[in-house]
């Protein structure tokens, strides 16, 4: 099976409708799934809790250390910590955060945020690097891994469509986000690059020394992020992506 054909999550409202200190956020990879036992981690996942973040949180990474809590069957729990954070991309009032999930060493979680008076969590996508189903065919996307797992999510927030693709193996995590175009003030540290198709792209670094890049395509903004340490690798990913009008974006129709 090609990865672009894999079933994805479609959320029609903000996950905030599901959030409270008492309730757990459930997904196909959440409360009803049991974490596999291994020599390194014998804990079995019971549930995921999304707690309220302090209103004074200045960034998504600060908010997540209060929000994302893993509960195990033995009654123990663990919040995400600053050490779990992999990458954080903030562009205007939109934020994309990726962490090593407290569920286990092979687990990742990516989060979409937007800023109003505070950072509001819109969506969560959790993915394992070691599930049985992995992919080898990259379908045109320049990925720094030979085998990978993949998940996609589609969420509508305040009538704006947000799509997130996450590609992972044990060493790499790449996120591609497609959002409705929005206005914001460019950061002075952003560097402009020209892609192979002549389009302008804008590159910068996050606080975790990862490069990220964004560009506009018709009425969309495309954001590429993750634990990307090399500029050329990031540019190669951007150059490999088709137009947003391609029905299997970010894969390429052949």
Short mmCIF file of C-alpha atoms in Angstrom, two decimals:
data_model
loop_
_atom_site.label_atom_id
_atom_site.label_comp_id
_atom_site.label_asym_id
_atom_site.label_seq_id
_atom_site.Cartn_x
_atom_site.Cartn_y
_atom_site.Cartn_z
CA UNK A 1 0.00 0.00 0.00
CA UNK A 2 1.24 3.50 -0.82
CA UNK A 3 1.46 5.83 2.15
CA UNK A 4 -0.75 8.51 0.60
CA UNK A 5 -3.60 5.96 0.51
CA UNK A 6 -3.47 5.28 4.24
CA UNK A 7 -6.56 6.22 6.24
CA UNK A 8 -6.09 9.51 8.07
CA UNK A 9 -7.71 11.34 10.93
CA UNK A 10 -10.34 13.95 10.05
CA UNK A 11 -11.33 16.21 12.91
CA UNK A 12 -14.17 18.61 12.25
CA UNK A 13 -13.69 20.75 15.32
CA UNK A 14 -10.96 21.90 17.64
CA UNK A 15 -9.72 19.29 20.06
CA UNK A 16 -10.38 21.86 22.73
CA UNK A 17 -13.95 20.64 22.72
CA UNK A 18 -12.58 17.39 24.14
CA UNK A 19 -10.23 18.85 26.69
CA UNK A 20 -10.53 18.90 30.46
CA UNK A 21 -8.47 17.84 33.44
CA UNK A 22 -10.80 14.89 33.94
CA UNK A 23 -11.15 13.52 30.41
CA UNK A 24 -8.80 11.70 28.07
CA UNK A 25 -8.30 12.50 24.40
CA UNK A 26 -8.94 9.30 22.42
CA UNK A 27 -7.73 8.40 18.94
CA UNK A 28 -6.94 5.25 16.98
CA UNK A 29 -3.55 5.24 18.70
CA UNK A 30 -4.72 6.22 22.16
CA UNK A 31 -6.72 4.88 25.06
CA UNK A 32 -7.85 1.58 23.60
CA UNK A 33 -4.43 0.60 22.28
CA UNK A 34 -1.96 -1.17 24.51
CA UNK A 35 1.67 -0.22 24.25
CA UNK A 36 3.84 -3.18 23.33
CA UNK A 37 6.16 -4.51 26.00
CA UNK A 38 9.87 -4.32 25.39
CA UNK A 39 13.08 -4.68 27.34
CA UNK A 40 13.35 -0.93 27.61
CA UNK A 41 9.76 -0.12 28.50
CA UNK A 42 7.35 -2.58 30.08
CA UNK A 43 4.68 -0.02 30.92
CA UNK A 44 1.33 -0.40 29.17
CA UNK A 45 -0.49 2.71 28.01
CA UNK A 46 -3.87 3.29 29.63
CA UNK A 47 -4.85 6.74 28.37
CA UNK A 48 -3.75 10.17 27.23
CA UNK A 49 -4.88 13.20 29.23
CA UNK A 50 -4.91 16.75 27.91
CA UNK A 51 -4.78 19.20 30.79
CA UNK A 52 -5.29 22.93 30.73
CA UNK A 53 -2.15 24.92 30.06
CA UNK A 54 -1.34 28.04 32.08
CA UNK A 55 -2.58 31.15 30.33
CA UNK A 56 0.83 32.77 30.73
CA UNK A 57 2.55 30.12 28.55
CA UNK A 58 4.58 32.09 26.01
CA UNK A 59 5.10 29.27 23.49
CA UNK A 60 3.53 25.93 22.54
CA UNK A 61 6.58 24.19 24.02
CA UNK A 62 5.93 25.83 27.36
CA UNK A 63 2.24 24.93 27.21
CA UNK A 64 2.78 21.28 26.31
CA UNK A 65 4.77 20.52 29.46
CA UNK A 66 1.56 21.16 31.40
CA UNK A 67 -0.92 19.75 28.89
CA UNK A 68 0.23 16.38 27.55
CA UNK A 69 0.09 13.62 30.15
CA UNK A 70 0.48 9.88 29.61
CA UNK A 71 -1.25 7.52 32.06
CA UNK A 72 -0.09 3.90 32.36
CA UNK A 73 -2.02 0.84 33.52
CA UNK A 74 0.01 0.62 36.73
CA UNK A 75 -1.41 3.99 37.78
CA UNK A 76 1.74 5.99 37.11
CA UNK A 77 1.73 8.95 34.77
CA UNK A 78 4.19 11.23 33.06
CA UNK A 79 3.92 14.73 31.66
CA UNK A 80 5.88 15.83 28.63
CA UNK A 81 9.06 17.63 29.68
CA UNK A 82 11.31 20.17 28.04
CA UNK A 83 13.75 17.35 27.25
CA UNK A 84 11.06 15.64 25.17
CA UNK A 85 10.74 18.55 22.76
CA UNK A 86 12.19 17.95 19.31
CA UNK A 87 11.15 20.97 17.26
CA UNK A 88 8.96 24.03 17.52
CA UNK A 89 7.96 26.15 14.55
CA UNK A 90 6.11 29.42 15.15
CA UNK A 91 5.01 31.44 12.13
CA UNK A 92 2.77 34.35 12.99
CA UNK A 93 -0.08 33.05 15.13
CA UNK A 94 0.41 29.40 14.12
CA UNK A 95 2.59 26.89 15.94
CA UNK A 96 3.73 23.35 15.09
CA UNK A 97 5.34 21.36 17.89
CA UNK A 98 6.85 17.86 17.82
CA UNK A 99 8.01 15.87 20.84
CA UNK A 100 9.22 12.44 21.87
CA UNK A 101 6.03 11.17 23.49
CA UNK A 102 6.31 10.03 27.12
CA UNK A 103 4.63 6.81 25.93
CA UNK A 104 8.00 5.33 24.93
CA UNK A 105 11.26 5.92 23.08
CA UNK A 106 9.84 5.08 19.65
CA UNK A 107 6.78 7.32 19.98
CA UNK A 108 6.33 10.83 18.61
CA UNK A 109 3.55 13.37 18.98
CA UNK A 110 2.95 16.46 16.86
CA UNK A 111 0.65 19.31 17.84
CA UNK A 112 -0.99 22.19 15.98
CA UNK A 113 -1.55 25.43 17.90
CA UNK A 114 -2.86 28.88 17.18
CA UNK A 115 -2.53 32.07 19.21
CA UNK A 116 -5.42 34.20 20.32
CA UNK A 117 -4.98 35.63 23.80
CA UNK A 118 -3.10 32.43 24.61
CA UNK A 119 -1.72 29.41 22.76
CA UNK A 120 -4.67 27.15 21.93
CA UNK A 121 -4.14 23.48 21.11
CA UNK A 122 -6.02 22.58 17.93
CA UNK A 123 -4.97 19.02 17.14
CA UNK A 124 -2.71 16.12 18.10
CA UNK A 125 -1.16 13.42 15.92
CA UNK A 126 0.67 10.52 17.60
CA UNK A 127 2.78 8.07 15.63
CA UNK A 128 5.15 5.18 16.38
CA UNK A 129 8.43 4.63 14.54
CA UNK A 130 8.33 0.86 15.07
CA UNK A 131 4.83 -0.24 14.17
CA UNK A 132 4.46 -3.25 11.91
CA UNK A 133 3.24 -1.14 9.02
CA UNK A 134 6.16 0.76 7.50
CA UNK A 135 6.74 2.23 4.07
CA UNK A 136 9.69 2.22 1.68
CA UNK A 137 8.32 4.01 -1.37
CA UNK A 138 8.68 7.76 -0.90
CA UNK A 139 6.32 8.69 -3.76
CA UNK A 140 8.46 11.61 -4.85
CA UNK A 141 9.03 13.19 -1.43
CA UNK A 142 12.71 13.67 -0.55
CA UNK A 143 12.82 11.98 2.86
CA UNK A 144 16.02 11.31 4.86
CA UNK A 145 14.95 7.75 5.73
CA UNK A 146 14.78 4.49 3.79
CA UNK A 147 11.89 3.02 5.78
CA UNK A 148 9.40 5.09 7.70
CA UNK A 149 6.01 5.22 9.32
CA UNK A 150 3.50 7.87 8.40
CA UNK A 151 0.24 9.45 9.55
CA UNK A 152 -1.88 12.31 8.28
CA UNK A 153 -4.45 14.49 10.00
CA UNK A 154 -7.01 16.97 8.70
CA UNK A 155 -8.65 19.41 11.12
CA UNK A 156 -10.91 22.42 10.66
CA UNK A 157 -10.39 25.27 13.13
CA UNK A 158 -12.48 28.44 12.98
CA UNK A 159 -13.49 27.54 9.40
CA UNK A 160 -9.83 27.22 8.38
CA UNK A 161 -8.50 23.92 7.08
CA UNK A 162 -5.29 22.51 8.57
CA UNK A 163 -3.51 19.39 7.30
CA UNK A 164 -0.50 17.70 8.87
CA UNK A 165 1.65 14.86 7.52
CA UNK A 166 4.21 13.24 9.86
CA UNK A 167 6.99 10.90 8.63
CA UNK A 168 9.13 9.13 11.24
CA UNK A 169 11.78 6.53 11.86
CA UNK A 170 13.87 6.04 15.00
CA UNK A 171 16.17 8.94 14.15
CA UNK A 172 14.16 11.34 12.00
CA UNK A 173 10.84 13.12 12.16
CA UNK A 174 9.62 15.29 9.28
CA UNK A 175 6.39 17.28 9.38
CA UNK A 176 4.68 18.85 6.39
CA UNK A 177 1.81 21.20 7.20
CA UNK A 178 -0.64 22.73 4.73
CA UNK A 179 -2.68 25.65 6.05
CA UNK A 180 -5.01 28.19 4.53
CA UNK A 181 -2.94 31.26 3.74
CA UNK A 182 -2.89 33.89 6.48
CA UNK A 183 -1.18 37.23 7.12
CA UNK A 184 1.67 37.81 9.57
CA UNK A 185 4.81 39.90 10.00
CA UNK A 186 7.95 38.20 8.69
CA UNK A 187 10.64 37.50 11.25
CA UNK A 188 13.84 39.45 10.54
CA UNK A 189 15.91 36.30 10.93
CA UNK A 190 14.15 34.58 8.03
CA UNK A 191 16.34 33.91 4.99
CA UNK A 192 14.82 33.88 1.51
CA UNK A 193 15.67 31.02 -0.89
CA UNK A 194 14.49 30.29 -4.41
CA UNK A 195 13.09 26.84 -5.10
CA UNK A 196 13.60 24.94 -8.34
CA UNK A 197 10.19 26.04 -9.62
CA UNK A 198 11.10 29.69 -9.11
CA UNK A 199 8.95 30.14 -6.01
CA UNK A 200 10.24 32.05 -3.01
CA UNK A 201 10.64 30.13 0.24
CA UNK A 202 11.58 31.40 3.67
CA UNK A 203 13.95 29.56 5.99
CA UNK A 204 14.88 29.98 9.62
CA UNK A 205 15.94 28.04 12.73
CA UNK A 206 13.93 27.20 15.80
CA UNK A 207 15.18 27.36 19.39
CA UNK A 208 16.25 23.71 19.14
CA UNK A 209 18.69 24.30 16.26
CA UNK A 210 16.40 22.77 13.64
CA UNK A 211 15.82 24.38 10.27
CA UNK A 212 12.29 24.99 9.08
CA UNK A 213 10.97 26.40 5.83
CA UNK A 214 7.71 27.77 4.51
CA UNK A 215 6.41 28.96 1.17
CA UNK A 216 3.16 30.04 -0.45
CA UNK A 217 1.32 28.10 -3.13
CA UNK A 218 -1.89 29.68 -4.43
CA UNK A 219 -4.07 30.17 -1.30
CA UNK A 220 -2.04 27.84 0.92
CA UNK A 221 1.08 28.09 3.05
CA UNK A 222 3.29 25.00 3.24
CA UNK A 223 5.50 24.53 6.31
CA UNK A 224 8.26 21.90 6.49
CA UNK A 225 9.80 21.21 9.89
CA UNK A 226 11.18 18.49 12.16
CA UNK A 227 14.64 17.61 13.46
CA UNK A 228 16.30 18.90 10.29
CA UNK A 229 19.87 20.07 10.90
CA UNK A 230 21.00 20.62 7.29
CA UNK A 231 19.76 23.46 5.09
CA UNK A 232 20.21 21.48 1.88
CA UNK A 233 18.13 18.61 3.22
CA UNK A 234 15.26 20.97 3.95
CA UNK A 235 15.50 22.63 0.54
CA UNK A 236 15.55 19.22 -1.16
CA UNK A 237 12.32 18.28 0.61
CA UNK A 238 10.68 21.53 -0.52
CA UNK A 239 11.87 21.05 -4.10
CA UNK A 240 10.40 17.54 -4.16
CA UNK A 241 6.86 18.62 -3.32
CA UNK A 242 4.26 19.05 -6.07
CA UNK A 243 1.74 21.86 -6.39
CA UNK A 244 -0.92 21.99 -3.69
CA UNK A 245 -3.40 21.28 -6.48
CA UNK A 246 -2.00 17.75 -6.85
CA UNK A 247 -4.71 15.45 -5.45
CA UNK A 248 -2.17 13.29 -3.59
CA UNK A 249 -0.02 16.15 -2.19
CA UNK A 250 2.64 15.91 -0.77
CA UNK A 251 3.13 12.79 -2.89
CA UNK A 252 3.41 13.27 -6.62
CA UNK A 253 0.90 11.98 -9.15
CA UNK A 254 2.60 9.79 -11.74
#
